[in-house]
Coordinates of C-alpha atoms in Angstrom, one line a residue:
R1 CA 20.9 11.7 -6.6
P2 CA 21.6 15.5 -6.4
P3 CA 21.7 17.7 -9.5
Y4 CA 25.2 18.0 -10.9
G5 CA 26.7 21.3 -12.1
G6 CA 30.0 22.9 -12.6
A7 CA 33.0 21.9 -14.7
G8 CA 33.4 18.2 -15.5
G9 CA 30.1 17.3 -14.0
E10 CA 31.5 17.4 -10.5
P11 CA 28.9 18.1 -7.8
P12 CA 29.7 21.5 -6.1
E13 CA 29.3 21.6 -2.4
T14 CA 26.3 24.0 -2.6
D15 CA 24.4 21.6 -4.9
M16 CA 24.7 18.6 -2.6
S17 CA 21.4 17.6 -1.0
M18 CA 19.8 14.6 0.6
R19 CA 16.2 13.6 0.3
L20 CA 14.2 11.5 2.8
S21 CA 12.5 9.8 -0.1
R22 CA 11.9 10.4 -3.8
S23 CA 10.1 9.0 -6.8
I24 CA 12.2 7.0 -9.3
V25 CA 10.7 7.8 -12.6
G26 CA 12.2 8.8 -16.0
E27 CA 12.0 8.8 -19.7
A28 CA 10.2 5.5 -20.0
E29 CA 7.3 6.7 -17.8
A30 CA 7.2 10.1 -19.6
E31 CA 7.0 8.3 -22.9
A32 CA 4.1 6.1 -21.6
V33 CA 2.2 9.2 -20.6
R34 CA 2.9 10.9 -23.9
R35 CA 1.5 7.8 -25.7
V36 CA -1.7 8.0 -23.8
I37 CA -2.2 11.7 -24.3
C38 CA -1.1 11.9 -28.0
E39 CA -2.0 8.5 -29.4
D40 CA -4.9 7.2 -27.3
G41 CA -6.3 10.6 -26.3
Y42 CA -8.6 9.1 -23.7
L43 CA -7.4 10.0 -20.2
G44 CA -10.0 8.4 -18.0
I45 CA -10.5 4.8 -17.1
G46 CA -10.1 2.6 -20.2
K47 CA -7.9 0.1 -21.9
E48 CA -4.7 1.2 -20.3
V49 CA -6.2 0.6 -16.9
Q50 CA -7.5 -2.7 -18.0
Q51 CA -4.1 -3.7 -19.2
F52 CA -2.5 -2.5 -16.0
E53 CA -4.9 -4.7 -14.0
A54 CA -4.0 -7.6 -16.3
D55 CA -0.3 -7.0 -15.8
V56 CA -0.6 -6.8 -12.0
A57 CA -2.7 -10.0 -12.0
A58 CA -0.1 -11.8 -14.1
Y59 CA 2.6 -10.7 -11.7
L60 CA 0.6 -12.0 -8.7
G61 CA -0.7 -15.1 -10.5
V62 CA -4.4 -14.3 -10.0
P63 CA -7.3 -13.7 -12.5
A64 CA -7.4 -10.2 -13.9
S65 CA -11.0 -9.7 -12.7
W66 CA -9.8 -10.0 -9.1
V67 CA -7.6 -6.9 -9.4
I68 CA -9.5 -3.6 -9.0
S69 CA -7.3 -0.5 -9.5
V70 CA -8.2 2.8 -7.9
N71 CA -6.8 6.3 -7.5
T72 CA -5.2 5.8 -4.0
G73 CA -4.3 3.0 -1.6
T74 CA -6.8 4.6 0.8
A75 CA -9.5 4.1 -1.8
A76 CA -8.5 0.5 -2.1
L77 CA -8.9 0.0 1.7
H78 CA -12.2 1.9 1.7
L79 CA -13.7 -0.3 -1.1
A80 CA -12.3 -3.5 0.5
V81 CA -14.1 -2.7 3.8
E82 CA -17.3 -1.9 2.0
A83 CA -17.1 -5.0 -0.3
V84 CA -16.5 -7.3 2.7
L85 CA -18.7 -5.8 5.4
G86 CA -21.2 -3.7 3.4
H87 CA -21.6 0.1 3.4
G88 CA -22.4 1.6 6.7
S89 CA -22.2 -1.7 8.5
G90 CA -21.1 -0.2 11.9
A91 CA -19.0 -3.3 12.3
E92 CA -15.7 -3.1 14.2
V93 CA -12.4 -3.6 12.5
L94 CA -9.3 -4.4 14.5
V95 CA -6.3 -2.4 13.2
P96 CA -2.9 -1.5 14.7
S97 CA -2.7 2.1 16.0
L98 CA 0.7 2.4 14.4
T99 CA -0.3 3.0 10.8
F100 CA -0.9 5.9 8.5
V101 CA -4.2 7.6 9.3
A102 CA -5.4 6.4 5.9
S103 CA -6.1 2.9 7.4
F104 CA -8.4 4.4 10.0
Q105 CA -10.1 6.9 7.6
A106 CA -10.8 4.2 5.1
I107 CA -12.6 2.1 7.8
S108 CA -14.5 5.1 9.1
G109 CA -15.4 6.3 5.6
A110 CA -16.9 2.9 4.7
G111 CA -19.2 3.2 7.7
A112 CA -17.3 0.8 10.0
V113 CA -15.5 1.4 13.3
P114 CA -11.7 1.2 13.6
V115 CA -10.6 -0.3 16.9
A116 CA -7.0 0.7 17.7
C117 CA -4.8 -2.2 18.8
D118 CA -1.2 -2.2 20.2
A119 CA 1.7 -2.8 17.9
R120 CA 4.5 -5.2 18.8
L121 CA 7.8 -3.5 19.7
D122 CA 9.9 -6.0 17.8
T123 CA 8.0 -5.8 14.4
A124 CA 5.7 -2.8 14.7
T125 CA 2.8 -5.0 13.4
I126 CA -0.4 -5.9 15.2
D127 CA -0.2 -7.5 18.6
L128 CA -2.7 -10.3 18.4
A129 CA -2.8 -10.8 22.2
D130 CA -3.9 -7.2 22.6
A131 CA -6.3 -7.5 19.7
E132 CA -8.0 -10.5 21.3
K133 CA -8.8 -8.4 24.4
R134 CA -10.6 -5.9 22.2
L135 CA -13.0 -8.4 20.5
T136 CA -16.7 -7.7 20.9
P137 CA -19.8 -9.2 19.2
R138 CA -19.5 -6.3 16.7
T139 CA -16.0 -7.3 15.6
K140 CA -16.2 -8.5 12.0
A141 CA -12.7 -8.0 10.5
I142 CA -9.0 -7.5 11.2
M143 CA -6.8 -5.2 9.2
P144 CA -3.1 -6.2 9.6
V145 CA -0.7 -3.6 8.3
H146 CA 2.5 -4.9 6.7
Y147 CA 4.5 -2.1 8.3
A148 CA 7.8 -1.3 6.7
S149 CA 7.2 -4.0 4.0
N150 CA 7.1 -6.7 6.6
P151 CA 4.2 -9.2 6.3
V152 CA 5.1 -10.8 9.6
N153 CA 3.1 -13.7 11.1
L154 CA 0.3 -13.8 8.5
D155 CA -0.3 -17.4 9.5
G156 CA -1.1 -16.2 13.0
V157 CA -3.4 -13.4 11.7
Y158 CA -5.4 -15.8 9.5
A159 CA -5.6 -18.4 12.3
F160 CA -6.8 -15.6 14.7
A161 CA -9.4 -14.6 12.1
E162 CA -10.6 -18.1 11.6
K163 CA -10.9 -18.7 15.4
H164 CA -13.0 -15.6 15.8
G165 CA -15.0 -15.7 12.6
L166 CA -13.4 -12.5 11.1
R167 CA -12.5 -11.4 7.6
V168 CA -8.9 -10.3 6.9
I169 CA -8.3 -7.1 4.9
E170 CA -4.5 -6.7 4.5
D171 CA -3.2 -3.2 4.4
A172 CA -0.3 -4.1 2.1
A173 CA 0.5 -0.5 1.1
H174 CA 4.2 -1.0 1.8
A175 CA 4.5 -4.6 0.6
F176 CA 4.1 -4.8 -3.2
G177 CA 6.6 -7.4 -4.4
C178 CA 7.1 -8.9 -1.0
L179 CA 6.9 -12.6 -0.2
Y180 CA 5.5 -14.6 2.7
K181 CA 6.9 -18.1 2.9
G182 CA 7.8 -17.9 -0.7
R183 CA 4.4 -16.6 -2.0
K184 CA 3.8 -13.1 -3.2
I185 CA 1.6 -10.9 -1.0
G186 CA -1.6 -10.4 -2.9
S187 CA -1.5 -13.9 -4.5
F188 CA -3.4 -15.6 -1.6
G189 CA -5.5 -14.7 1.4
D190 CA -8.8 -12.8 1.8
V191 CA -8.3 -9.2 0.5
A192 CA -5.0 -7.4 -0.1
C193 CA -4.7 -3.7 -0.7
F194 CA -1.7 -1.9 -2.3
S195 CA -0.6 1.7 -2.7
F196 CA 1.2 3.0 -5.7
D197 CA 1.8 6.5 -4.6
G198 CA 5.0 8.3 -5.5
I199 CA 7.5 6.6 -3.1
K200 CA 6.1 3.1 -2.9
N201 CA 7.8 0.0 -4.4
I202 CA 6.2 0.9 -7.7
T203 CA 4.3 4.1 -8.4
S204 CA 1.6 5.2 -10.8
G205 CA 2.0 8.8 -9.6
E206 CA -0.9 8.2 -7.2
G207 CA -3.0 5.1 -7.2
G208 CA -3.5 1.7 -5.7
C209 CA -5.5 -1.5 -6.1
A210 CA -7.4 -4.1 -4.1
V211 CA -7.0 -7.8 -4.8
F212 CA -10.1 -9.9 -4.0
F213 CA -10.4 -13.6 -3.9
N214 CA -14.1 -13.5 -4.2
A215 CA -15.8 -12.6 -7.6
T216 CA -18.8 -11.0 -6.0
E217 CA -16.7 -8.7 -3.8
A218 CA -14.5 -7.8 -6.7
G219 CA -17.5 -7.0 -8.8
Y220 CA -18.9 -4.8 -6.0
A221 CA -15.6 -2.8 -5.9
A222 CA -15.4 -2.6 -9.7
D223 CA -18.7 -0.8 -9.8
A224 CA -18.3 1.2 -6.6
R225 CA -15.2 2.9 -7.8
L226 CA -17.3 4.3 -10.7
L227 CA -20.1 5.7 -8.6
S228 CA -21.8 2.3 -8.6
V229 CA -23.0 2.7 -12.1
E230 CA -23.8 -0.9 -12.9
G231 CA -21.5 -2.5 -15.5
D232 CA -19.7 0.8 -16.2
T233 CA -16.2 -0.8 -15.8
R234 CA -17.0 -3.4 -18.5
S235 CA -18.3 -0.7 -20.9
R236 CA -15.3 1.5 -20.5
F237 CA -12.8 -1.4 -20.9
A238 CA -14.7 -2.2 -24.1
G239 CA -14.3 1.4 -25.3
T240 CA -18.0 2.2 -25.0
R241 CA -20.2 3.9 -22.5
T242 CA -23.3 2.7 -20.5
W243 CA -26.2 4.5 -22.2
D244 CA -28.9 3.1 -19.9
P245 CA -27.3 3.3 -16.5
D246 CA -28.7 2.3 -13.2
V247 CA -27.4 2.9 -9.7
K248 CA -28.7 0.8 -6.8
R249 CA -26.2 1.7 -4.0
I250 CA -23.7 4.3 -2.9
G251 CA -20.6 4.7 -5.0
W252 CA -17.4 6.7 -5.2
R253 CA -15.2 8.5 -7.7
F254 CA -12.2 6.3 -7.0
H255 CA -11.2 5.0 -10.4
M256 CA -7.7 5.0 -11.8
S257 CA -6.9 7.0 -14.9
N258 CA -5.2 5.8 -18.1
I259 CA -2.3 8.2 -17.4
M260 CA -1.7 6.7 -14.0
A261 CA -2.0 3.2 -15.4
A262 CA 0.6 3.9 -18.1
I263 CA 3.1 5.0 -15.5
G264 CA 2.3 1.9 -13.4
R265 CA 2.8 -0.5 -16.3
V266 CA 6.3 0.9 -16.9
Q267 CA 7.1 0.7 -13.2
L268 CA 5.9 -2.9 -12.9
S269 CA 8.2 -3.8 -15.7
R270 CA 11.2 -2.3 -13.8
L271 CA 10.3 -4.0 -10.4
D272 CA 12.0 -7.4 -10.5
G273 CA 15.1 -6.4 -12.5
E274 CA 15.8 -3.0 -11.1
F275 CA 13.8 -1.8 -8.1
I276 CA 13.8 -5.0 -5.9
P277 CA 17.6 -5.5 -6.1
A278 CA 18.3 -1.8 -5.4
R279 CA 15.9 -1.6 -2.5
R280 CA 17.3 -4.7 -0.9
A281 CA 20.9 -3.5 -1.3
L282 CA 20.0 -0.2 0.3
G283 CA 18.2 -1.9 3.1
D284 CA 21.3 -4.1 3.7
I285 CA 23.4 -1.0 4.1
Y286 CA 21.2 0.5 6.7
R287 CA 21.0 -2.8 8.7
K288 CA 24.7 -3.5 8.6
R289 CA 25.6 0.0 9.8
L290 CA 22.9 0.4 12.4
E291 CA 22.7 -3.1 13.8
G292 CA 23.9 -3.1 17.4
L293 CA 24.2 0.7 17.9
A294 CA 23.4 1.7 21.5
G295 CA 20.1 3.5 21.8
L296 CA 18.5 2.1 18.6
R297 CA 16.6 -1.0 17.6
L298 CA 16.0 -2.3 14.1
L299 CA 12.6 -4.0 13.5
Q300 CA 12.7 -7.7 13.2
T301 CA 11.6 -8.8 9.7
D302 CA 11.0 -11.9 7.6
P303 CA 14.0 -13.2 5.7
Q304 CA 15.5 -10.4 3.7
D305 CA 15.1 -12.2 0.4
F306 CA 11.4 -12.0 1.0
V307 CA 11.2 -8.3 1.9
V308 CA 11.2 -5.5 -0.6
P309 CA 11.8 -2.5 1.7
H310 CA 9.7 0.5 1.1
I311 CA 11.3 2.2 4.1
V312 CA 13.8 1.3 6.8
C313 CA 12.7 2.4 10.3
V314 CA 14.5 2.4 13.6
R315 CA 13.1 2.6 17.1
V316 CA 14.9 5.2 19.2
L317 CA 15.2 4.2 22.9
D318 CA 15.5 6.1 26.2
G319 CA 13.4 9.0 25.1
R320 CA 16.1 10.4 22.9
K321 CA 14.1 10.7 19.6
D322 CA 14.0 14.5 19.5
E323 CA 17.7 14.7 20.5
L324 CA 18.6 12.4 17.7
K325 CA 16.4 14.2 15.2
A326 CA 18.0 17.5 16.1
A327 CA 21.5 16.2 15.7
L328 CA 20.9 14.6 12.3
T329 CA 19.0 17.7 11.0
A330 CA 22.0 19.8 12.1
A331 CA 24.2 17.5 10.1
G332 CA 22.1 18.0 7.0
I333 CA 20.5 14.6 7.2
P334 CA 16.7 14.7 6.8
V335 CA 14.7 12.4 9.2
A336 CA 11.1 12.2 10.1
V337 CA 8.8 10.5 12.7
H338 CA 7.0 8.1 10.4
Y339 CA 3.6 8.0 12.0
K340 CA 1.9 9.4 15.1
P341 CA -0.2 6.5 16.5
N342 CA -3.8 7.0 15.5
H343 CA -5.1 6.8 19.1
L344 CA -3.2 10.0 19.8
L345 CA -4.9 11.9 17.0
S346 CA -7.8 14.2 17.9
L347 CA -10.4 12.3 15.7

């Protein structure tokens, strides 16, 4: 929504602008931050983070101890890989090349090896037939990416994993609030990782969380986000500190702050009644107006009442991507190439 100015609140031509994406935050989020700063006074990880994890857990229908909040979605993926495979495992993880570089960096950062797989043209999600060709004795996990909020063929992914003895680490950065066959993403499975950055389905400013379905792995991640100081999460949630700390393994400075959690709690309260209907309505507009246009293809998705669209992407055919981008830019409409496939990046 552009800033309005001029008489009568009418938007002058010079003030009109269009954004590719923006955060939807306001007075309620600002008041939550004010409360943490002025009333609580403790800005690090504490009771607000504990309550945010409890809120997310209640929304998903899982125990609060299974939800481990962190400072980015990338950190969630990193800790998930470590918790599942061990730090510095050298294990191979199958992952679609069409994903944000964060997926690859998280795998590498945890000391595992990302193995780039093809994405399906119809859904932009991992091509399991191609992934099967890339299996080796070192393959220990698969990381499906719910691209454009579309958790497509999860049954197929889990069947593939079971067949080959793999763990599943879902990169669900786009998919908070989405359903698969009527169940919320993050309410079932192996490990699911969410992002709460500024333009996701909910935001905490920055931030993310991993949902584990294994108490040992959740406990590993809870400590590892606080430099692996044993029991430090429990102490901080109780409003105390660990005065006789021990550290037995590598850890990271990945924890979420109370300020971020306060924003996230307000955003979560707005999700079902405000954000989900608005995102679905906007997604419907794009689909209705772009469906069937020559030279474009929309991605196939699960039923629309299951998807909460973080973004709407189109595939441009016939090598005309740059031509289309130039034409839209000239018309004042911002567009972007969403990702460059990771196998084309220098690293």
